[in-house]
Coordinates of C-alpha atoms and ligand atoms in Angstrom, one line a residue:
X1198 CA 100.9 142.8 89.7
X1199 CA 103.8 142.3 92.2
X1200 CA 104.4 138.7 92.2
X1201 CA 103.1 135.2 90.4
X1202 CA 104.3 131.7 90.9
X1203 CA 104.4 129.6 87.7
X1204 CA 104.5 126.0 87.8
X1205 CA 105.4 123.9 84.8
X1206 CA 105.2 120.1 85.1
X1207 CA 106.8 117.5 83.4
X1208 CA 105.8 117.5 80.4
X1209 CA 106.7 121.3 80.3
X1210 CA 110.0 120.7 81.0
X1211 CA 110.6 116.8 79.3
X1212 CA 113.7 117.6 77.2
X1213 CA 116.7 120.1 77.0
X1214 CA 114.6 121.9 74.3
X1215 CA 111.4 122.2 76.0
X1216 CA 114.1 123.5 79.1
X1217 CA 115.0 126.5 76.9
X1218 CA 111.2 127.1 75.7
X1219 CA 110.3 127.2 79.0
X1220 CA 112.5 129.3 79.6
X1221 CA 112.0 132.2 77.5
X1222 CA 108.7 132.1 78.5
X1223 CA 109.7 133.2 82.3
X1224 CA 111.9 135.5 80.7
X1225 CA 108.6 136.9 78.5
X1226 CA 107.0 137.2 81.3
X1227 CA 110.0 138.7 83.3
X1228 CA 108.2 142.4 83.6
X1229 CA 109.6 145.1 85.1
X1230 CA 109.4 145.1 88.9
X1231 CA 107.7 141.8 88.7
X1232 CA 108.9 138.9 91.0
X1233 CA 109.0 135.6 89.7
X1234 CA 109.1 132.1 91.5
X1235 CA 109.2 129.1 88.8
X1236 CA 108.7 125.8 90.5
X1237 CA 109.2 122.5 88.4
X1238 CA 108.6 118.6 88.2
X1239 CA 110.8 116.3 87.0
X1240 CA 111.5 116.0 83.5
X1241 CA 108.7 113.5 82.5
X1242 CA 109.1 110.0 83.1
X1243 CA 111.7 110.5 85.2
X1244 CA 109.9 109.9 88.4
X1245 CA 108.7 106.7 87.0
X1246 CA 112.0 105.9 86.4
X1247 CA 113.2 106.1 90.0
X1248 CA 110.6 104.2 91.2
X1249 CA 111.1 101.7 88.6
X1250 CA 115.1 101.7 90.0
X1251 CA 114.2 101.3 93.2
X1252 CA 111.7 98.1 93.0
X1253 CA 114.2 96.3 91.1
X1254 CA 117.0 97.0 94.2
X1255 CA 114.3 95.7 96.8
X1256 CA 110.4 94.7 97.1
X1257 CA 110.1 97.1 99.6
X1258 CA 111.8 100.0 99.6
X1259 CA 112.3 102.1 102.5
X1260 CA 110.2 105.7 102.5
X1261 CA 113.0 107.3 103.6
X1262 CA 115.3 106.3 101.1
X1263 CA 112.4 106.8 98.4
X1264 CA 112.4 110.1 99.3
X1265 CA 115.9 111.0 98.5
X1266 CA 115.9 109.4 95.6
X1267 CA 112.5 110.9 94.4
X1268 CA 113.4 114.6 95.2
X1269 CA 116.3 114.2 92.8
X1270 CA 114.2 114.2 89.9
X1271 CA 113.2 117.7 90.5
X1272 CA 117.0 119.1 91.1
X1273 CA 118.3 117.8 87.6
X1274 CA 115.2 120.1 86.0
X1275 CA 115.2 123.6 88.7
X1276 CA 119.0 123.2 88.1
X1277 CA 118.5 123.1 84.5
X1278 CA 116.0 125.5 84.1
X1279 CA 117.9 128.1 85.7
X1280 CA 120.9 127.5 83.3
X1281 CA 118.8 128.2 80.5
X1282 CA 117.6 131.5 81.8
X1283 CA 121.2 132.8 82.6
X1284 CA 121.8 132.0 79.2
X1285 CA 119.3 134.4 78.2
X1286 CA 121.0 136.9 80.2
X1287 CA 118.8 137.2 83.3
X1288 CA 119.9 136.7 86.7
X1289 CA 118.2 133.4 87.9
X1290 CA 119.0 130.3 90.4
X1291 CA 117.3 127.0 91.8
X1292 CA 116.4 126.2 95.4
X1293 CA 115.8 122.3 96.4
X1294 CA 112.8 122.7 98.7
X1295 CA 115.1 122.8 101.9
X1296 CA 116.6 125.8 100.8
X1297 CA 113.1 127.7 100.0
X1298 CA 112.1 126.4 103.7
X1299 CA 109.4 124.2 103.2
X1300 CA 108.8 122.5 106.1
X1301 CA 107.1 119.0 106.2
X1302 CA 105.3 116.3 108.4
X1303 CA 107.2 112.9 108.6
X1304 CA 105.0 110.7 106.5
X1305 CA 107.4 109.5 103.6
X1306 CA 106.2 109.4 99.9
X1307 CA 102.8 111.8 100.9
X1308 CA 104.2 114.6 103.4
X1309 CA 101.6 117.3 104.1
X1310 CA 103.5 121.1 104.1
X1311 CA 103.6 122.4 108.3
X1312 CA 105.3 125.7 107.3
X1313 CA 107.0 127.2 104.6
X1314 CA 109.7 130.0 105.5
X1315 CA 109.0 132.6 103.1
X1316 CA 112.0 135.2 104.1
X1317 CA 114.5 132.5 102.4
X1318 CA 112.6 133.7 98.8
X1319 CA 112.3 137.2 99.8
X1320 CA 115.9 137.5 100.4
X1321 CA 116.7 136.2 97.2
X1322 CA 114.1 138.8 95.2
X1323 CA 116.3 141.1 96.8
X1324 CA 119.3 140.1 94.9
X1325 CA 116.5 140.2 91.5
X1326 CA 116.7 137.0 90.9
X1327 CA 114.1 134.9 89.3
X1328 CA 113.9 131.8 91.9
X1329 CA 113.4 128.5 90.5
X1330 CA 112.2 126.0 92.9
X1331 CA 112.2 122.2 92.6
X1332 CA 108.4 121.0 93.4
X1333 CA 107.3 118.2 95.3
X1334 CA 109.8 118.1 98.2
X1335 CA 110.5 119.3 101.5
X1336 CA 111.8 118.2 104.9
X1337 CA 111.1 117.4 107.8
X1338 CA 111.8 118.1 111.7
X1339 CA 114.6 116.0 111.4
X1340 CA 115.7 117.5 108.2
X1341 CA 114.9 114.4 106.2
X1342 CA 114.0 114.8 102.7
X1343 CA 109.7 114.4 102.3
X1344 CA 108.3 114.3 99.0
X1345 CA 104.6 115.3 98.5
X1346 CA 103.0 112.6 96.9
X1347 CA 102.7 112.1 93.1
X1348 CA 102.2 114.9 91.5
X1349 CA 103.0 117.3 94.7
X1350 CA 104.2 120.1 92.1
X1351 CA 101.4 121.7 92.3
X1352 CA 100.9 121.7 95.6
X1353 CA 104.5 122.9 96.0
X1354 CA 103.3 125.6 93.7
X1355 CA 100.2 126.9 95.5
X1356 CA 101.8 126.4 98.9
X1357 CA 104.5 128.8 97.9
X1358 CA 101.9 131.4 96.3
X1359 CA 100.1 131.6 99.2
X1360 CA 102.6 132.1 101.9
X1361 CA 104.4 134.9 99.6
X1362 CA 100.9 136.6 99.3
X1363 CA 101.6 136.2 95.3
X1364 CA 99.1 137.8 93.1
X1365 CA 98.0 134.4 91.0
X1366 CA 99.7 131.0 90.2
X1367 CA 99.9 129.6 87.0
X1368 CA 100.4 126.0 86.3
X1369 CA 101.3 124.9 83.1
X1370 CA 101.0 121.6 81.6
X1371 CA 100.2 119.5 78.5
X1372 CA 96.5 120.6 77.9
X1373 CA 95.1 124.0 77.8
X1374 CA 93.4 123.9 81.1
X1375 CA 90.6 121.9 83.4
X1376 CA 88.4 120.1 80.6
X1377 CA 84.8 118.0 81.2
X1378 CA 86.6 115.2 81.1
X1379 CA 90.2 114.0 80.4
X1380 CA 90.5 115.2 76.9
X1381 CA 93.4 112.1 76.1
X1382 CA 90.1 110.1 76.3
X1383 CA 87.5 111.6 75.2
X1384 CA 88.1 113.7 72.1
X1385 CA 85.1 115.9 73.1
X1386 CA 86.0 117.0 75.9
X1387 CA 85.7 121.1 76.1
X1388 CA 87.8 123.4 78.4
X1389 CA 86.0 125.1 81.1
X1390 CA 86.9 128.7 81.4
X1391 CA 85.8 128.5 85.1
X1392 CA 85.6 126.0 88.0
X1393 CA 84.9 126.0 91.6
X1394 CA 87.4 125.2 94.2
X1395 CA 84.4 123.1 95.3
X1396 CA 84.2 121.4 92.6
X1397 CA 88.5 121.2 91.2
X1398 CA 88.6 119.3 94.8
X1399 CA 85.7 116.9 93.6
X1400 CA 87.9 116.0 90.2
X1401 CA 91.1 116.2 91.7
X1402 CA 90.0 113.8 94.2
X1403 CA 88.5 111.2 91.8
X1404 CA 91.1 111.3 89.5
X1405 CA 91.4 113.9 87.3
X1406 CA 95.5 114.1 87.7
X1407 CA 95.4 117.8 86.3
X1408 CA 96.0 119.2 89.5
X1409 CA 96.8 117.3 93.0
X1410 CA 94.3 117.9 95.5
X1411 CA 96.1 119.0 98.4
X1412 CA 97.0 122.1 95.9
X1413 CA 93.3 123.1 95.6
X1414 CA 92.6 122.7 99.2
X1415 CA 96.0 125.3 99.9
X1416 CA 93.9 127.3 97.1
X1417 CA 90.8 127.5 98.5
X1418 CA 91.9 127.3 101.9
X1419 CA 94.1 130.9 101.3
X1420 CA 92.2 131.7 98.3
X1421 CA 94.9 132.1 95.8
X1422 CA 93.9 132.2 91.9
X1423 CA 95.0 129.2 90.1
X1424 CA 95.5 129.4 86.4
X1425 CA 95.9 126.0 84.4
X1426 CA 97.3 126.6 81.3
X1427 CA 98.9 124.6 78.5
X1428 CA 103.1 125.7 78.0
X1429 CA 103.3 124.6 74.5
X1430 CA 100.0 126.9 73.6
X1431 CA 99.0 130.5 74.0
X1432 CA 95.4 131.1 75.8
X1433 CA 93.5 132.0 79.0
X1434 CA 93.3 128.3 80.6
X1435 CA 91.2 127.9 83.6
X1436 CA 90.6 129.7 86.3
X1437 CA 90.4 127.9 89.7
X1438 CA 88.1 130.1 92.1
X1439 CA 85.0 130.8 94.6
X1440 CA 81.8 129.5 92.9
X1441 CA 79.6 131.7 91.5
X1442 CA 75.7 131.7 90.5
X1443 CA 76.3 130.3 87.0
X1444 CA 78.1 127.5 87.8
X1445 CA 74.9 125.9 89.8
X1446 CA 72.7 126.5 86.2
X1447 CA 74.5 123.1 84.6
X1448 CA 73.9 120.1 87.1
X1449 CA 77.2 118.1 86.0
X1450 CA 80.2 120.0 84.6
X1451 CA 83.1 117.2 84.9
X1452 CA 83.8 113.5 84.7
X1453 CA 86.6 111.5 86.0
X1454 CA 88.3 108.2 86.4
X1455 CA 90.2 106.9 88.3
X1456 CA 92.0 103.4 87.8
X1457 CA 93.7 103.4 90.5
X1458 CA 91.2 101.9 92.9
X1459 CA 91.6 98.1 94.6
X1460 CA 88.5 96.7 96.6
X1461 CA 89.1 95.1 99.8
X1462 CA 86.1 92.7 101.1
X1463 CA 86.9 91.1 104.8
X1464 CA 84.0 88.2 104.6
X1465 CA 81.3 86.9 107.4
X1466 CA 82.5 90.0 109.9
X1467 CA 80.0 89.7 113.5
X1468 CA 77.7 92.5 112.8
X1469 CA 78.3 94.4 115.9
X1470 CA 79.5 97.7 117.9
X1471 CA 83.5 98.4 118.0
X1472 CA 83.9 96.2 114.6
X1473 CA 84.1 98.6 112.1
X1474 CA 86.3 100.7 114.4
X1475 CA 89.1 98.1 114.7
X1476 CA 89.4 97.2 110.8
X1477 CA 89.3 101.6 109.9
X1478 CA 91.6 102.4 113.1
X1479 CA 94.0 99.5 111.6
X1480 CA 94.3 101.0 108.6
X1481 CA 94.3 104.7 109.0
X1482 CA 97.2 103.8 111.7
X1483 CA 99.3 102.9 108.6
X1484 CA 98.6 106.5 106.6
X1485 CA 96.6 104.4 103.7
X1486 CA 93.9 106.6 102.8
X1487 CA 90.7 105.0 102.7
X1488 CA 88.0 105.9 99.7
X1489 CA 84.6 104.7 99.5
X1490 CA 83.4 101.9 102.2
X1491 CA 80.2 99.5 102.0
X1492 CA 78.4 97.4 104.6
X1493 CA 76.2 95.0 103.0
X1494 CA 72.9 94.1 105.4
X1495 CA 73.9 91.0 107.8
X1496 CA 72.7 87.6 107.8
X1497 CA 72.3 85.7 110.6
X1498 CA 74.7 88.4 112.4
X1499 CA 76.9 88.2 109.8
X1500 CA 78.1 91.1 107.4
X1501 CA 80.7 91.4 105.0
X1502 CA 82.4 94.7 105.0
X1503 CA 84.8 96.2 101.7
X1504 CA 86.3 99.1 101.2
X1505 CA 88.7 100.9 98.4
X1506 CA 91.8 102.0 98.7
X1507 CA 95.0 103.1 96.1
X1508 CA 96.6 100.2 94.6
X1509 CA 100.2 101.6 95.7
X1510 CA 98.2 100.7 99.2
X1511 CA 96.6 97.7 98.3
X1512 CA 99.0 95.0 99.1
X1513 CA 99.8 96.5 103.1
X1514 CA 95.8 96.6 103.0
X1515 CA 95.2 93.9 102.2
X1516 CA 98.0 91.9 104.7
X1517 CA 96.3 94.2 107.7
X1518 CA 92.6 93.5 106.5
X1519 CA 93.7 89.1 107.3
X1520 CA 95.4 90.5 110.9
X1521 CA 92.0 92.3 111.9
X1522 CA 90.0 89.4 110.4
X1523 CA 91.7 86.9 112.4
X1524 CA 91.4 88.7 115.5
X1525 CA 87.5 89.4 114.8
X1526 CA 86.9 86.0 113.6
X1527 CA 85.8 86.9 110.0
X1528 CA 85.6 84.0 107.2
X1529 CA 87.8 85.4 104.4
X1530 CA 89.3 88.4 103.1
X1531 CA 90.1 89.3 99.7
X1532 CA 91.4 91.8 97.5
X1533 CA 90.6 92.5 93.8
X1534 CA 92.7 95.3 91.4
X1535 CA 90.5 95.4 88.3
X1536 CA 88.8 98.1 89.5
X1537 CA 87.9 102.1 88.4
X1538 CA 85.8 104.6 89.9
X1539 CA 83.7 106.9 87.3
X1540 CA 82.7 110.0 89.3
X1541 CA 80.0 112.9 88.1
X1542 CA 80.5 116.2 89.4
X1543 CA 79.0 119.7 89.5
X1544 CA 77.9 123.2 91.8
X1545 CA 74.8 122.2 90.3
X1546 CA 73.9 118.9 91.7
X1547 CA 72.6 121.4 95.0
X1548 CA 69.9 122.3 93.0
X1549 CA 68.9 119.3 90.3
X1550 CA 67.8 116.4 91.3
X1551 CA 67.5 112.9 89.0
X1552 CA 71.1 113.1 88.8
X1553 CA 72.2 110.3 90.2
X1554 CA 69.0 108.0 88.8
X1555 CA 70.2 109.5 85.2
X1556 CA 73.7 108.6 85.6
X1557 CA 72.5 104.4 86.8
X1558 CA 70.9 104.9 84.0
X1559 CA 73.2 105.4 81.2
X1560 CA 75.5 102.9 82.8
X1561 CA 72.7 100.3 83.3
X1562 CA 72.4 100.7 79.1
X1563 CA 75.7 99.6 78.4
X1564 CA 75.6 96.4 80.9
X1565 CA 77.8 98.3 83.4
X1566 CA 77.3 96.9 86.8
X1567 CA 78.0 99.0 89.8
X1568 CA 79.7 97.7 92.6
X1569 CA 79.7 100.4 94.9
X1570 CA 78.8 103.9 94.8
X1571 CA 79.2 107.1 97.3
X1572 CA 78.0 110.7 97.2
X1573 CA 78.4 113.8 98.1
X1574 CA 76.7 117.2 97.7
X1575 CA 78.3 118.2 94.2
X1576 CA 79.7 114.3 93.1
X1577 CA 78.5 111.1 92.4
X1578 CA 81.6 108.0 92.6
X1579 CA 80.5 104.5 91.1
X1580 CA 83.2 101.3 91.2
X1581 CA 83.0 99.2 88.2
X1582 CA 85.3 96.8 86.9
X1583 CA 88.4 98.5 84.8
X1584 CA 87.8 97.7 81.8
X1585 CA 84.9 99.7 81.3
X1586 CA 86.5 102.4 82.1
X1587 CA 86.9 104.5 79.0
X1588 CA 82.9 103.7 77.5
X1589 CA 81.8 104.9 80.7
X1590 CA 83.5 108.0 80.7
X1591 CA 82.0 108.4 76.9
X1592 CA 78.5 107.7 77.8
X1593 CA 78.1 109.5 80.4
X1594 CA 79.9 112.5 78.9
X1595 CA 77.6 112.4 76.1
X1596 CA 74.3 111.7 78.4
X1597 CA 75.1 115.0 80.8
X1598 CA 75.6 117.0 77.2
X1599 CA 79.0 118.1 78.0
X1600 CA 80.6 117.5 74.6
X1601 CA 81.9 120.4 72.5
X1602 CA 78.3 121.6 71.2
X1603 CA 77.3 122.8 74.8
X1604 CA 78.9 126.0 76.3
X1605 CA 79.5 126.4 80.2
X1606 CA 81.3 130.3 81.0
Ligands
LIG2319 P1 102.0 117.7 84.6 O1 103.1 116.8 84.2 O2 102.0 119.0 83.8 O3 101.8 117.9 86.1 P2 99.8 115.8 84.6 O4 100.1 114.6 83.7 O5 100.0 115.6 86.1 O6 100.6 117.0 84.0 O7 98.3 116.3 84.4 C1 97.9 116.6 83.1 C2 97.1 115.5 82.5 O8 95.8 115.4 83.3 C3 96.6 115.7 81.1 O9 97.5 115.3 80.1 C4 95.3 114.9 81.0 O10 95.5 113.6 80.4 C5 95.0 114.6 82.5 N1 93.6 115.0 82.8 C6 92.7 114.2 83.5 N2 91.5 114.8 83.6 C7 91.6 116.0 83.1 C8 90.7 117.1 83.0 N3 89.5 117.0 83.4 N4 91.2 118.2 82.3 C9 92.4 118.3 81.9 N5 93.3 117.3 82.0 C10 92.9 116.2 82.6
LIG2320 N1 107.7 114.5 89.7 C1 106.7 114.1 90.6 C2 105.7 113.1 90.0 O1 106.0 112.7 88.8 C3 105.9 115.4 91.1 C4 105.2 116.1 90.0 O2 105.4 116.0 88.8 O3 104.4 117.0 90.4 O4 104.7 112.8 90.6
LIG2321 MG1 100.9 116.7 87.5

């Protein structure tokens, strides 16, 4: 091995202590030869914490400004971090993501990475030092400060691994690895020793915050080996890689939540050609990312149209959503938070079938009414309201025999 990337997120790195745990863990792992780039998140909560700072100084701050005060959260704990391994005695030093060269788009609060200069990191291996970088950041052509979007650590992380050609990247965090389902919810959750890229994307997407998704899209894209692994326990984690013939055998290997999720109805919309168009094009023109989208059958040439988006997004969405329904002459347009999406996912959904009838199912047994639902080839997404959230997850955990008594490689 030549050269890894470890991230450690914020957990990881949440206190002075943890700082110098952390840190003789690079050291540990410090062999000879061996180059090592250590990218870290903020110390945990601190994020939050910023954000919290800002909303009280204004209603809505400025993405610019967000950024620079985001991206500081991450130069308190690379700064830090290498501090603790001089202090060890090795030869270490941190690098705000300008200085490692990574290169951004302009779209404040959820840049995508253009480019990342990887001779800024090379010349430092040749000095021997062990390069901490601070995640989630970068800039753009103007040289303004971009963050990556919450949680953009780990795309930091695998973006860096694969333009250095690194052998693997490790990302360590609070739990030992990828699990069925979010083990802080349901205790019987079981680590997977393996998923797809296919499928980590699926999760990722839907709300399992392990890992971002851009960083398994950089993963799969380049095909770089992603370790998740817990820092405060020793053991193999997960591996992240190309699907392989026994992960189609189980039909559902993962369940997620996400709470995240506001609905968006516009009301009486004229069911006809260029109407949809208007109300998506409106929207995507102001970078909100929409999820699932349903068109109920129209009445009398009237439909009514909704669609899910973040709740970070939900309040531009929703002032956009009255503009396009005045112009196209709908009745009403509303908006309503409470909501979740439960997703199902697995390789193995390509070859069962019943999947989705079994999964109405168990949620028609508890009472839990659907409100939407999408596809695709290896997930199945339902809305319900919130606060069935956590039975869902439960039930259908237990239904799809993923609790600890079942083994999947
Ligand atoms: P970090 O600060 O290390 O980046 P995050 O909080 O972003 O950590 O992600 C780790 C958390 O992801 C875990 O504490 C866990 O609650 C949550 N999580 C959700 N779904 C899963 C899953 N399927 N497997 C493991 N962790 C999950
Ligand atoms: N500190 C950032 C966040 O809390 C990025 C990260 O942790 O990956 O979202
Ligand atoms: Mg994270």
């Amino acid at each position: 091995m030549r050269l890894i990337v470890q991230k450690y997120g914020g957990t990881s790195v949440g206190s002075v202590e943890r700082i110098k745990e952390v840190a003789k863990k690079i050291v540990a792992s410090k062999k000879d030869g061996l180059d090592i780039v250590v990218v870290v998140s903020a110390m945990g909560g601190e994020t939050d914490k910023l954000v919290e700072m800002a909303y009280e100084i204004s209603p809505e701050p400025g993405k610019r400004e967000m950024d620079m005060l985001l991206s500081s959260g991450e130069r308190v704990s690379c700064s830090l971090l290498a501090m603790a391994i001089q202090n060890i005695g090795y030869k270490a030093a941190s690098f705000t993501g300008r200085q490692v060269g990574i290169l951004t788009d302009s779209a404040h609060t959820k840049a995508r990475i253009k480019k990342i200069e990887a001779h800024k990191i090379n010349r430092a291996f040749k000095e021997g030092l062990i390069v901490i970088v601070a995640g989630f950041q970068g800039i753009d052509e103007k040289e303004n400060v971009t963050t990556l979007g919450r949680g953009g650590s780990d795309t930091s992380a695998v973006a860096l691994a694969s333009a250095l050609n690194a052998d693997l990247c490790e990302i360590y965090s609070d739990v030992e690895g990828v699990f069925t389902t979010d083990p802080n919810v349901e205790p019987e959750a079981r680590k997977l020793n393996k998923v797809s890229y296919e499928e980590m994307m699926e999760m990722a997407s839907s709300g399992a915050k392990i890992l971002q998704i851009r960083a398994v899209q950089f993963a799969k894209k380049y095909n770089v080996p992603v370790y998740v692994k817990s820092s405060f326990k020793k053991g193999d984690g997960t591996l992240v890689t190309k699907e392989d013939s026994d992960m189609e055998e189980i039909e559902v290997s993962g369940i997620t939540y996400d709470k995240d999720e506001a609905k968006v109805s516009i009301i009486g919309v004229p069911d006809k050609p260029g109407i949809a168009s208007k109300i998506f094009n409106v929207v995507a023109d102001a970078n909100i990312v929409i999820d699932m989208i349903i068109q109920n059958i129209s009445h009398e040439g009237l439909t009514d149209i909704s669609f899910t988006v973040p709740k970070n997004d939900a309040k531009k969405s929703l002032e956009l959503a009255k503009v396009v329904g005045k112009e196209i002459a709908a009745k009403d347009v509303k908006i309503d938070k409470n909501m979740s999406k439960i997703s199902i996912i697995g390789a193995g959904m390509r070859s069962h079938s019943g999947i989705a009838a079994k999964m109405f199912r168990v949620l028609a047994k508890e009472n839990i009414n659907i409100l939407m639902i999408s596809t695709s080839e290896i997930k199945i997404s339902c809305v319900i309201k919130n606060k069935y959230t956590e039975l869902a997850v439960r039930v259908l955990h237990k239904a799809f025999g993923l609790g600890k008594e079942n083994k999947r490689k």
